[in-house]
Short mmCIF file of C-alpha atoms in Angstrom, two decimals:
data_model
loop_
_atom_site.label_atom_id
_atom_site.label_comp_id
_atom_site.label_asym_id
_atom_site.label_seq_id
_atom_site.Cartn_x
_atom_site.Cartn_y
_atom_site.Cartn_z
CA THR I 1 6.93 41.86 -27.98
CA SER I 2 10.12 41.73 -25.97
CA GLN I 3 12.58 38.93 -26.41
CA ARG I 4 14.09 37.32 -23.37
CA SER I 5 17.60 35.97 -23.63
CA PHE I 6 19.92 34.23 -21.23
CA PRO I 7 22.83 36.22 -19.85
CA SER I 8 26.19 35.92 -21.50
CA ARG I 9 27.84 32.96 -19.84
CA THR I 10 31.57 33.20 -20.48
CA GLY I 11 32.23 30.00 -18.55
CA LEU I 12 29.81 28.10 -20.76
CA LYS I 13 31.38 29.51 -23.93
CA ASP I 14 34.83 28.53 -22.65
CA ASP I 15 33.57 25.04 -21.82
CA HIS I 16 32.07 24.71 -25.30
CA LEU I 17 35.35 25.81 -26.91
CA LYS I 18 37.30 23.32 -24.78
CA SER I 19 34.89 20.51 -25.59
CA THR I 20 35.02 21.29 -29.32
CA THR I 21 38.82 21.26 -29.23
CA ILE I 22 38.85 17.95 -27.38
CA HIS I 23 36.39 16.48 -29.88
CA SER I 24 38.47 17.56 -32.88
CA LEU I 25 41.54 15.76 -31.44
CA HIS I 26 39.73 12.44 -31.76
CA MET I 27 38.37 12.78 -35.30
CA LYS I 28 40.36 9.76 -36.62
CA SER I 29 39.15 7.35 -33.91
CA SER I 30 36.05 5.21 -34.24
CA THR I 31 32.75 6.93 -33.49
CA VAL I 32 32.17 5.01 -30.26
CA ALA I 33 35.72 5.60 -28.99
CA THR I 34 35.49 9.28 -29.91
CA GLU I 35 32.19 9.82 -28.09
CA LEU I 36 33.33 7.96 -24.97
CA SER I 37 36.56 9.94 -24.83
CA TYR I 38 34.66 13.19 -25.44
CA LEU I 39 32.14 12.49 -22.67
CA GLU I 40 34.91 11.43 -20.27
CA LYS I 41 36.60 14.82 -20.73
CA VAL I 42 33.58 17.18 -20.77
CA LYS I 43 31.86 15.66 -17.73
CA TRP I 44 34.44 17.49 -15.60
CA LEU I 45 33.60 20.92 -17.09
CA GLU I 46 31.59 22.85 -14.49
CA MET I 47 28.76 24.22 -16.66
CA TYR I 48 28.58 21.47 -19.30
CA GLY I 49 25.02 20.23 -19.62
CA VAL I 50 23.56 22.66 -17.07
CA ASP I 51 19.99 23.61 -17.95
CA LEU I 52 19.38 27.21 -16.77
CA HIS I 53 15.92 28.60 -16.00
CA PRO I 54 15.25 32.30 -15.22
CA VAL I 55 13.36 32.88 -11.95
CA LEU I 56 12.36 35.89 -9.88
CA GLY I 57 13.29 35.71 -6.19
CA GLU I 58 11.22 36.96 -3.26
CA ASP I 59 13.30 40.13 -3.36
CA ASN I 60 12.28 40.71 -7.04
CA VAL I 61 15.84 40.01 -8.19
CA GLU I 62 16.33 37.82 -11.25
CA TYR I 63 18.16 34.56 -10.60
CA PHE I 64 18.83 31.49 -12.70
CA LEU I 65 18.23 27.97 -11.43
CA GLY I 66 20.59 25.51 -13.02
CA LEU I 67 19.60 21.88 -13.09
CA THR I 68 22.61 19.58 -12.92
CA PRO I 69 22.92 15.81 -12.57
CA SER I 70 23.89 16.20 -8.90
CA GLY I 71 21.55 18.98 -7.76
CA ILE I 72 20.43 22.56 -8.28
CA ILE I 73 22.67 25.62 -8.56
CA VAL I 74 21.53 29.22 -8.15
CA LEU I 75 23.18 31.97 -10.20
CA ARG I 76 22.86 35.72 -9.77
CA ASN I 77 24.67 38.14 -12.10
CA LYS I 78 26.47 35.23 -13.80
CA THR I 79 27.93 34.08 -10.45
CA LYS I 80 27.08 30.84 -8.67
CA ILE I 81 25.77 31.78 -5.24
CA SER I 82 24.42 28.46 -4.04
CA GLU I 83 24.59 24.76 -4.77
CA MET I 84 22.11 22.24 -3.35
CA PRO I 85 22.33 18.49 -3.75
CA TYR I 86 18.93 17.04 -4.58
CA LEU I 87 16.74 16.49 -1.51
CA ALA I 88 19.50 17.45 0.94
CA ARG I 89 18.10 20.87 1.90
CA ILE I 90 14.92 21.10 -0.19
CA THR I 91 11.87 20.96 2.08
CA LYS I 92 9.10 21.84 -0.39
CA ILE I 93 8.61 22.00 -4.15
CA TYR I 94 5.43 23.54 -5.56
CA PHE I 95 4.58 24.19 -9.19
CA LYS I 96 1.35 25.47 -10.70
CA GLY I 97 1.11 27.25 -14.05
CA ARG I 98 3.93 29.79 -14.21
CA TYR I 99 4.45 29.78 -10.43
CA PHE I 100 7.27 27.65 -9.06
CA MET I 101 8.27 27.61 -5.41
CA LEU I 102 11.32 25.89 -4.00
CA ARG I 103 11.69 26.06 -0.21
CA VAL I 104 15.15 25.33 1.16
CA CYS I 105 16.20 25.00 4.79
CA ASP I 106 19.26 26.83 6.16
CA LYS I 107 22.69 25.24 6.03
CA ASN I 108 22.79 25.02 9.83
#
């Protein structure tokens, strides 16, 4: 069997290192104050909390769809190539079994 792994995401590793450093600065505060301060800082990190899913495009190129609180991002070769706010440009969503289709209208 072949194992499938996500691509190395340097940005995510950097974000994790930054968030860990921020968290360690607040170790002597109360738990609630520490968590609120931690979340206030990491919410501005670009890839923090992004849930990536591997997909195959119509051109048989592997992409990753990243689900974020504000929308969907598309990554190819570790580079963000598109960002779509939810429902702004999405005209159709279809999912059945392992098949997922997301139809998006042009920017114009």
